Short mmCIF file of C-alpha atoms in Angstrom, two decimals:
data_model
loop_
_atom_site.label_atom_id
_atom_site.label_comp_id
_atom_site.label_asym_id
_atom_site.label_seq_id
_atom_site.Cartn_x
_atom_site.Cartn_y
_atom_site.Cartn_z
CA UNK A 36 41.83 97.40 154.96
CA UNK A 37 39.09 98.85 152.23
CA UNK A 38 36.31 97.85 150.69
CA UNK A 39 36.46 97.94 146.83
CA UNK A 40 34.08 97.21 144.07
CA UNK A 41 33.77 97.65 140.32
CA UNK A 42 31.60 100.12 138.51
CA UNK A 43 28.99 97.76 138.49
CA UNK A 44 28.88 97.33 142.84
CA UNK A 45 28.33 93.77 142.61
CA UNK A 46 31.14 92.08 144.47
CA UNK A 47 32.39 93.87 147.02
CA UNK A 48 35.97 92.76 148.67
CA UNK A 49 38.27 93.90 151.47
CA UNK A 50 42.22 94.61 150.62
CA UNK A 51 44.91 96.41 151.98
CA UNK A 52 45.22 99.86 149.62
CA UNK A 53 47.91 101.33 148.80
CA UNK A 54 48.85 104.56 146.86
CA UNK A 55 52.43 104.58 145.66
CA UNK A 56 53.81 107.44 144.06
CA UNK A 57 56.77 105.99 142.51
CA UNK A 58 58.03 102.96 140.68
CA UNK A 59 60.16 102.52 143.19
CA UNK A 60 57.37 102.78 146.29
CA UNK A 61 55.33 100.04 144.34
CA UNK A 62 58.36 97.66 144.37
CA UNK A 63 58.94 97.85 148.11
CA UNK A 64 55.35 97.23 148.30
CA UNK A 65 54.88 94.23 146.03
CA UNK A 66 58.14 92.82 148.26
CA UNK A 67 55.89 92.68 151.32
CA UNK A 68 52.70 91.35 149.79
CA UNK A 69 52.16 88.10 151.10
CA UNK A 70 50.57 85.15 149.87
CA UNK A 71 47.75 86.92 148.64
CA UNK A 72 49.57 89.09 146.17
CA UNK A 73 48.77 92.54 144.78
CA UNK A 74 47.12 94.12 141.52
CA UNK A 75 47.16 97.85 140.15
CA UNK A 76 44.07 99.69 140.29
CA UNK A 77 43.36 103.03 138.81
CA UNK A 78 39.86 104.77 138.48
CA UNK A 79 37.67 101.81 139.49
CA UNK A 80 36.08 101.73 136.15
CA UNK A 81 36.08 98.09 135.32
CA UNK A 82 32.74 97.20 135.85
CA UNK A 83 33.40 93.82 137.85
CA UNK A 84 36.22 92.52 139.84
CA UNK A 85 39.57 92.99 137.63
CA UNK A 86 40.58 95.56 140.29
CA UNK A 87 39.90 94.02 143.54
CA UNK A 88 42.03 91.29 145.32
CA UNK A 89 40.09 89.92 148.47
CA UNK A 90 42.43 89.65 151.59
CA UNK A 91 45.43 91.12 149.45
CA UNK A 92 47.30 94.05 148.10
CA UNK A 93 46.10 96.78 145.83
CA UNK A 94 47.93 99.49 144.55
CA UNK A 95 46.20 102.90 144.13
CA UNK A 96 48.07 103.83 141.20
CA UNK A 97 46.65 107.27 140.41
CA UNK A 98 49.35 109.20 142.12
CA UNK A 99 52.48 107.23 140.21
CA UNK A 100 54.77 110.23 138.84
CA UNK A 101 56.35 109.91 135.56
CA UNK A 102 60.22 108.86 135.13
CA UNK A 103 60.69 112.70 134.59
CA UNK A 104 59.74 115.95 136.03
CA UNK A 105 57.91 117.72 133.52
CA UNK A 106 54.47 116.51 134.49
CA UNK A 107 52.23 113.47 133.89
CA UNK A 108 52.68 113.44 130.05
CA UNK A 109 54.91 114.73 127.35
CA UNK A 110 53.99 115.65 123.55
CA UNK A 111 56.54 115.72 120.43
CA UNK A 112 55.61 117.64 117.41
CA UNK A 113 54.23 114.56 115.79
CA UNK A 114 51.53 113.57 118.25
CA UNK A 115 53.60 110.89 120.05
CA UNK A 116 52.63 111.06 123.72
CA UNK A 117 54.22 109.48 126.88
CA UNK A 118 52.09 109.64 129.44
CA UNK A 119 52.24 108.33 133.19
CA UNK A 120 49.96 105.30 133.62
CA UNK A 121 48.16 107.02 136.54
CA UNK A 122 46.73 110.10 134.19
CA UNK A 123 43.22 109.86 133.23
CA UNK A 124 42.32 110.20 129.82
CA UNK A 125 40.20 113.18 131.22
CA UNK A 126 42.75 114.99 132.32
CA UNK A 127 44.92 114.31 129.23
CA UNK A 128 42.28 115.06 126.62
CA UNK A 129 41.78 118.50 128.55
CA UNK A 130 45.69 119.21 127.88
CA UNK A 131 45.82 117.48 124.39
CA UNK A 132 42.75 118.86 122.64
CA UNK A 133 43.38 122.37 123.11
CA UNK A 134 46.59 121.83 120.90
CA UNK A 135 44.88 119.94 118.22
CA UNK A 136 45.40 116.44 119.42
CA UNK A 137 43.05 113.58 120.47
CA UNK A 138 43.47 110.10 122.13
CA UNK A 139 43.75 107.15 119.41
CA UNK A 140 40.93 105.54 121.24
CA UNK A 141 38.48 106.39 123.96
CA UNK A 142 35.91 104.10 125.62
CA UNK A 143 32.73 105.07 126.72
CA UNK A 144 33.96 107.23 129.43
CA UNK A 145 37.27 109.76 130.06
CA UNK A 146 37.38 108.88 133.99
CA UNK A 147 39.92 105.59 132.84
CA UNK A 148 43.92 105.76 133.29
CA UNK A 149 46.31 105.05 130.71
CA UNK A 150 47.41 101.85 132.53
CA UNK A 151 43.90 100.83 132.56
CA UNK A 152 43.47 101.53 128.88
CA UNK A 153 46.35 99.33 128.40
CA UNK A 154 45.62 96.40 130.90
CA UNK A 155 42.18 96.24 129.28
CA UNK A 156 42.84 97.05 125.29
CA UNK A 157 40.03 99.36 125.50
CA UNK A 158 37.80 100.07 122.44
CA UNK A 159 35.81 102.64 121.15
CA UNK A 160 33.22 103.85 118.50
CA UNK A 161 36.30 104.06 115.92
CA UNK A 162 37.49 100.06 116.33
CA UNK A 163 36.20 98.93 112.77
CA UNK A 164 38.77 101.77 111.45
CA UNK A 165 41.45 101.96 114.31
CA UNK A 166 41.48 98.74 116.20
CA UNK A 167 42.07 98.98 119.86
CA UNK A 168 44.00 100.99 122.14
CA UNK A 169 46.94 98.66 122.01
CA UNK A 170 47.33 99.10 118.31
CA UNK A 171 48.75 102.59 118.89
CA UNK A 172 51.38 101.73 121.32
CA UNK A 173 54.84 102.59 120.80
CA UNK A 174 56.27 100.92 124.01
CA UNK A 175 55.39 100.79 127.70
CA UNK A 176 57.11 100.64 131.07
CA UNK A 177 56.46 97.64 133.51
CA UNK A 178 57.11 97.04 136.80
CA UNK A 179 57.81 93.46 137.04
CA UNK A 180 57.36 90.95 140.38
CA UNK A 181 61.28 90.99 140.82
CA UNK A 182 61.04 94.86 141.60
CA UNK A 183 62.64 95.68 137.80
CA UNK A 184 61.18 98.25 135.58
CA UNK A 185 61.19 96.87 131.72
CA UNK A 186 60.81 98.95 128.65
CA UNK A 187 58.44 96.53 126.50
CA UNK A 188 57.97 97.41 122.84
CA UNK A 189 55.47 95.59 120.26
CA UNK A 190 58.05 92.85 119.25
CA UNK A 191 58.52 91.48 123.29
CA UNK A 192 56.09 88.53 124.02
CA UNK A 193 55.54 90.29 127.46
CA UNK A 194 54.39 93.51 125.71
CA UNK A 195 51.62 91.71 124.23
CA UNK A 196 50.58 89.52 127.12
CA UNK A 197 50.36 92.98 129.20
CA UNK A 198 48.10 94.49 126.80
CA UNK A 199 44.93 93.11 127.60
CA UNK A 200 46.21 91.09 130.28
CA UNK A 201 44.39 92.65 133.01
CA UNK A 202 47.53 93.99 134.98
CA UNK A 203 48.33 90.37 135.84
CA UNK A 204 51.89 90.59 134.34
CA UNK A 205 52.80 93.62 136.35
CA UNK A 206 52.32 97.07 137.14
CA UNK A 207 52.02 99.74 134.10
CA UNK A 208 54.24 102.66 135.08
CA UNK A 209 54.19 104.47 131.73
CA UNK A 210 53.13 103.97 128.21
CA UNK A 211 53.56 105.84 124.50
CA UNK A 212 51.48 105.84 122.29
CA UNK A 213 50.14 107.89 118.77
CA UNK A 214 47.43 110.37 118.80
CA UNK A 215 44.97 111.73 116.19
CA UNK A 216 45.28 115.36 114.82
CA UNK A 217 42.07 117.16 114.77
CA UNK A 218 41.07 120.74 114.17
CA UNK A 219 38.38 121.38 117.00
CA UNK A 220 36.57 119.93 119.86
CA UNK A 221 33.47 119.12 117.63
CA UNK A 222 32.08 116.39 115.78
CA UNK A 223 30.22 116.39 112.33
CA UNK A 224 27.35 113.28 113.19
CA UNK A 225 24.96 111.69 110.86
CA UNK A 226 22.07 110.58 112.88
CA UNK A 227 19.78 108.16 112.16
CA UNK A 228 16.85 105.56 113.37
CA UNK A 229 16.62 102.06 111.83
CA UNK A 230 13.17 100.17 111.96
CA UNK A 231 14.63 96.67 113.20
CA UNK A 232 17.62 94.58 113.87
CA UNK A 233 18.05 93.33 110.34
CA UNK A 234 18.07 97.19 109.22
CA UNK A 235 20.63 98.22 111.81
CA UNK A 236 22.73 95.60 110.93
CA UNK A 237 22.94 96.07 107.09
CA UNK A 238 22.87 99.82 107.65
CA UNK A 239 25.87 99.63 109.56
CA UNK A 240 27.93 97.37 107.49
CA UNK A 241 27.43 99.37 104.63
CA UNK A 242 28.03 102.62 105.97
CA UNK A 243 30.53 102.22 108.49
CA UNK A 244 33.59 102.51 106.66
CA UNK A 245 32.51 106.00 105.59
CA UNK A 246 32.97 107.15 108.79
CA UNK A 247 35.83 107.17 111.72
CA UNK A 248 33.16 106.44 114.54
CA UNK A 249 29.92 104.69 114.70
CA UNK A 250 27.90 103.34 117.28
CA UNK A 251 23.93 102.00 117.35
CA UNK A 252 21.78 102.27 120.47
CA UNK A 253 19.21 99.34 120.65
CA UNK A 254 15.69 99.30 121.96
CA UNK A 255 15.62 95.91 123.53
CA UNK A 256 12.05 96.49 124.77
CA UNK A 257 10.67 96.71 121.05
CA UNK A 258 9.15 93.26 120.05
CA UNK A 259 7.81 91.97 116.97
CA UNK A 260 8.83 93.69 113.83
CA UNK A 261 10.06 96.26 115.49
CA UNK A 262 12.62 94.07 117.61
CA UNK A 263 16.41 95.47 117.50
CA UNK A 264 15.37 98.88 116.44
CA UNK A 265 17.74 101.44 116.85
CA UNK A 266 19.46 105.07 116.74
CA UNK A 267 22.69 104.99 114.51
CA UNK A 268 25.30 107.75 115.15
CA UNK A 269 28.16 108.01 113.14
CA UNK A 270 30.95 111.00 113.32
CA UNK A 271 34.19 112.27 112.15
CA UNK A 272 35.81 114.87 113.80
CA UNK A 273 34.69 118.28 112.38
CA UNK A 274 36.52 121.12 110.88
CA UNK A 275 36.13 124.61 112.06
CA UNK A 276 34.13 125.52 108.89
CA UNK A 277 31.91 123.10 110.29
CA UNK A 278 31.01 124.58 113.79
CA UNK A 279 28.43 126.98 114.47
CA UNK A 280 29.25 130.71 114.38
CA UNK A 281 30.02 131.30 118.01
CA UNK A 282 32.43 128.25 118.20
CA UNK A 283 34.53 129.46 115.21
CA UNK A 284 36.64 132.12 117.38
CA UNK A 285 38.35 129.02 119.61
CA UNK A 286 37.34 125.86 117.72
CA UNK A 287 39.72 123.68 120.03
CA UNK A 288 37.85 124.92 123.30
CA UNK A 289 37.31 122.01 125.47
CA UNK A 290 36.74 121.97 129.20
CA UNK A 291 34.18 119.09 129.99
CA UNK A 292 32.33 118.66 133.42
CA UNK A 293 29.83 116.83 134.87
CA UNK A 294 26.61 118.60 134.83
CA UNK A 295 24.45 116.32 137.16
CA UNK A 296 25.30 114.32 139.72
CA UNK A 297 23.56 111.06 141.10
CA UNK A 298 21.74 111.12 144.40
CA UNK A 299 24.31 109.40 147.03
CA UNK A 300 21.53 106.73 147.53
CA UNK A 301 18.84 105.62 144.79
CA UNK A 302 16.12 102.86 145.71
CA UNK A 303 16.27 99.72 143.68
CA UNK A 304 13.64 99.57 140.68
CA UNK A 305 14.05 103.02 139.90
CA UNK A 306 14.97 101.57 135.95
CA UNK A 307 12.49 99.63 135.79
CA UNK A 308 10.21 98.32 132.48
CA UNK A 309 8.40 101.12 132.80
CA UNK A 310 10.93 104.19 133.25
CA UNK A 311 13.27 102.24 130.64
CA UNK A 312 10.43 101.85 127.76
CA UNK A 313 9.15 105.84 128.39
CA UNK A 314 12.95 106.48 127.79
CA UNK A 315 13.28 104.44 124.62
CA UNK A 316 10.13 105.37 123.10
CA UNK A 317 11.78 109.02 123.27
CA UNK A 318 14.89 108.55 122.24
CA UNK A 319 13.69 106.58 119.35
CA UNK A 320 10.87 108.88 118.48
CA UNK A 321 13.31 112.11 118.62
CA UNK A 322 15.92 110.27 115.89
CA UNK A 323 15.22 110.90 112.27
CA UNK A 324 14.10 108.52 109.62
CA UNK A 325 16.69 109.52 107.28
CA UNK A 326 20.24 110.37 108.10
CA UNK A 327 20.29 114.00 109.83
CA UNK A 328 23.71 115.75 110.14
CA UNK A 329 24.43 117.78 113.38
CA UNK A 330 27.27 119.25 114.86
CA UNK A 331 28.13 117.99 118.44
CA UNK A 332 31.06 118.39 121.30
CA UNK A 333 33.67 115.50 121.80
CA UNK A 334 32.03 115.36 125.19
CA UNK A 335 28.50 114.39 124.31
CA UNK A 336 29.53 112.32 121.33
CA UNK A 337 31.86 109.98 123.21
CA UNK A 338 30.98 110.55 126.93
CA UNK A 339 27.61 111.02 127.70
CA UNK A 340 26.87 109.21 130.86
CA UNK A 341 30.49 111.21 132.27
CA UNK A 342 27.85 114.17 132.03
CA UNK A 343 26.32 112.60 135.23
CA UNK A 344 28.51 112.14 138.28
CA UNK A 345 28.19 108.94 139.69
CA UNK A 346 25.48 107.61 137.65
CA UNK A 347 26.33 104.05 138.00
CA UNK A 348 24.40 104.52 141.65
CA UNK A 349 21.10 104.82 139.38
CA UNK A 350 20.93 101.35 139.40
CA UNK A 351 19.97 100.98 143.07
CA UNK A 352 21.70 99.84 146.13
CA UNK A 353 22.42 96.46 144.26
CA UNK A 354 24.42 97.46 141.51
CA UNK A 355 23.89 96.04 137.84
CA UNK A 356 25.58 93.66 135.86
CA UNK A 357 27.24 94.74 132.18
CA UNK A 358 27.42 91.78 129.90
CA UNK A 359 29.51 92.36 126.79
CA UNK A 360 30.26 89.63 123.90
CA UNK A 361 31.53 89.73 120.64
CA UNK A 362 30.97 86.89 117.93
CA UNK A 363 32.72 86.68 114.72
CA UNK A 364 31.35 88.03 111.18
CA UNK A 365 28.96 85.71 110.15
CA UNK A 366 27.74 84.98 113.20
CA UNK A 367 24.54 87.63 113.07
CA UNK A 368 22.18 84.58 113.92
CA UNK A 369 23.66 84.31 117.42
CA UNK A 370 23.36 88.04 117.96
CA UNK A 371 19.58 87.73 116.81
CA UNK A 372 18.77 84.70 119.27
CA UNK A 373 20.59 86.83 122.10
CA UNK A 374 18.30 90.25 121.36
CA UNK A 375 15.50 87.76 120.62
CA UNK A 376 15.72 86.35 124.02
CA UNK A 377 16.09 89.75 125.75
CA UNK A 378 13.48 91.28 123.69
CA UNK A 379 11.03 88.01 124.77
CA UNK A 380 11.64 88.26 128.29
CA UNK A 381 11.46 91.86 128.93
CA UNK A 382 15.12 92.56 129.92
CA UNK A 383 15.55 95.70 131.48
CA UNK A 384 18.77 97.46 130.21
CA UNK A 385 18.88 101.13 130.28
CA UNK A 386 22.05 101.56 127.82
CA UNK A 387 22.13 98.80 124.89
CA UNK A 388 25.10 99.57 122.64
CA UNK A 389 26.06 97.75 118.95
CA UNK A 390 29.01 98.14 117.49
CA UNK A 391 31.29 96.46 114.60
CA UNK A 392 34.81 95.76 115.19
CA UNK A 393 37.62 95.64 113.01
CA UNK A 394 41.04 94.04 113.13
CA UNK A 395 42.01 93.13 116.72
CA UNK A 396 45.66 93.29 118.14
CA UNK A 397 48.31 90.39 119.19
CA UNK A 398 46.88 90.82 122.49
CA UNK A 399 46.73 86.93 123.64
CA UNK A 400 43.69 88.34 126.10
CA UNK A 401 42.38 91.09 124.09
CA UNK A 402 38.74 91.36 123.27
CA UNK A 403 38.00 92.64 120.12
CA UNK A 404 37.93 90.86 116.86
CA UNK A 405 36.21 91.27 113.68
CA UNK A 406 32.67 90.99 114.14
CA UNK A 407 29.66 92.06 116.12
CA UNK A 408 29.90 93.41 119.89
CA UNK A 409 26.75 94.33 121.99
CA UNK A 410 27.01 95.48 125.23
CA UNK A 411 23.94 95.45 128.07
CA UNK A 412 23.59 97.40 131.37
CA UNK A 413 21.21 95.45 133.48
CA UNK A 414 20.31 96.06 137.11
CA UNK A 415 21.40 93.32 139.40
CA UNK A 416 18.45 90.98 140.75
CA UNK A 417 16.43 90.68 137.60
CA UNK A 418 14.46 87.32 137.67
CA UNK A 419 16.11 84.51 136.19
CA UNK A 420 19.25 86.81 134.93
CA UNK A 421 21.89 84.55 135.67
CA UNK A 422 20.46 81.43 134.23
CA UNK A 423 19.75 83.53 130.77
CA UNK A 424 23.44 84.65 130.79
CA UNK A 425 24.83 81.59 131.49
CA UNK A 426 22.96 80.19 128.70
CA UNK A 427 24.28 83.47 126.48
CA UNK A 428 27.57 82.27 127.30
CA UNK A 429 27.23 78.85 125.79
CA UNK A 430 25.70 80.51 122.27
CA UNK A 431 29.04 83.14 122.20
CA UNK A 432 31.23 80.24 122.73
CA UNK A 433 29.90 77.84 120.02
CA UNK A 434 29.83 80.51 117.93
CA UNK A 435 33.48 81.48 118.30
CA UNK A 436 33.16 84.53 120.37
CA UNK A 437 34.19 85.82 123.74
CA UNK A 438 32.87 88.18 126.96
CA UNK A 439 34.74 91.40 127.82
CA UNK A 440 37.01 90.77 130.85
CA UNK A 441 37.04 94.53 131.52
CA UNK A 442 33.27 94.56 132.13
CA UNK A 443 32.87 90.56 133.13
CA UNK A 444 31.39 89.82 136.90
CA UNK A 445 30.15 86.61 136.57
CA UNK A 446 31.71 84.38 133.43
CA UNK A 447 32.98 81.01 134.94
CA UNK A 448 36.45 79.58 134.23
CA UNK A 449 35.18 76.94 131.66
CA UNK A 450 33.61 79.56 129.66
CA UNK A 451 37.14 81.40 129.77
CA UNK A 452 39.12 78.63 128.65
CA UNK A 453 36.75 78.08 125.80
CA UNK A 454 36.67 81.20 124.48
CA UNK A 455 40.16 82.75 124.68
CA UNK A 456 42.56 80.27 122.63
CA UNK A 457 45.39 81.88 123.66
CA UNK A 458 45.09 81.71 127.19
CA UNK A 459 47.85 78.92 127.42
CA UNK A 460 50.21 81.05 125.85
CA UNK A 461 49.57 83.72 127.68
CA UNK A 462 49.80 81.80 130.95
CA UNK A 463 53.43 80.71 130.05
CA UNK A 464 54.50 84.41 129.45
CA UNK A 465 52.86 85.08 132.61
CA UNK A 466 54.74 82.72 134.29
CA UNK A 467 58.12 83.31 133.12
CA UNK A 468 57.37 86.91 134.50
CA UNK A 469 56.05 86.35 137.61
CA UNK A 470 56.97 82.74 138.70
CA UNK A 471 55.99 83.13 142.00
CA UNK A 472 52.25 84.25 141.21
CA UNK A 473 53.00 88.17 142.83
CA UNK A 474 49.93 89.60 140.42
CA UNK A 475 46.78 88.49 141.08
CA UNK A 476 43.21 89.69 141.42
CA UNK A 477 39.66 88.39 142.36
CA UNK A 478 39.01 88.08 138.53
CA UNK A 479 41.83 86.10 138.22
CA UNK A 480 41.00 83.79 141.07
CA UNK A 481 37.37 83.14 139.28
CA UNK A 482 38.58 82.56 136.27
CA UNK A 483 41.50 80.65 137.15
CA UNK A 484 43.65 82.87 134.90
CA UNK A 485 47.14 82.57 137.18
#
């Protein structure tokens, strides 16, 4: 029995942890899973309890071998990649970028597996242009509860129940998806600060479509006329001619690694109003008032926190809550209410990120929809936090929005049912694929998904 948590480190539970190397080994383990069932796990970057299964079986899929013998991934001349579900986006990028290709979607960390990217239908800074990971999938191979491996394509209802299905339809074994051609391992980036939330929203809405990648950092501790001020970052893949002279000789060189490491133990309260306010003031102050063009590497642009190994430990022994919601376009007032409430309460969120979403995928439990999404990292234990987030749940539901399952650690089953209108359809497809309920997780029990 192994103690497992999500990246937020808030709700540890014990499970039997196994590490199958092949789909056949995984099938044999599933046959003996017992009454508590099983769930697959990748690199453990879901923030809550999605890859935990108290008292049951958890399959660590990072060692899963592909169905061929050439390696954990293969690439054709048109940028179509077939990868083992256990391979990380970090390792995949290290192989693809020097060959002139980039993954179609990356979340804020490279340290997620391909299987995890499919199961959560992850999104990135390019959602307003390119949608989420599932939009780029051509096929996937799924180990189902009866021990068979099925090849699924977008015309299959089980395909879209699996994309965003949080591992509850089976074990994803492989995925084939289209990558993006690039000329360098660098980004051409426009940086600009905004004076308040209205300017942040207006500028993003007016300029997002001119850039492939865009995101805004928000200062939640700013109040009054500065409430919602931020730093807007918009980027595109750079051409060799955009690069500094030192990089032009080998523009596709890419070998990122953590530069720092968080201490094994950090005291509670390290991230408090004083320290976060000082960081916010410095970060906002260094950003230009009008757009300034810079050239930045792929790693610092997409994955700045990956530069600090184990950064989640900085929140102290109680961990932290990641809260991410989306509200539809036209529901900006709900977004403002949330920001006003957080700002007025002085809630400490070290990283607050705002993005504009475009079209979603047909995934029944996929999170993104056209609208605005706000993500917060809040140290656990802040006074009144639980009641405040529950209040936000109601506002989001009333606006027709939803919470992100890959980040969630505390939503109620009632909120889940109210905000995912295709939940019943997903349940029926899942029931047909897994009639005995073999696949289950702590998240599934908490939200009564199965």
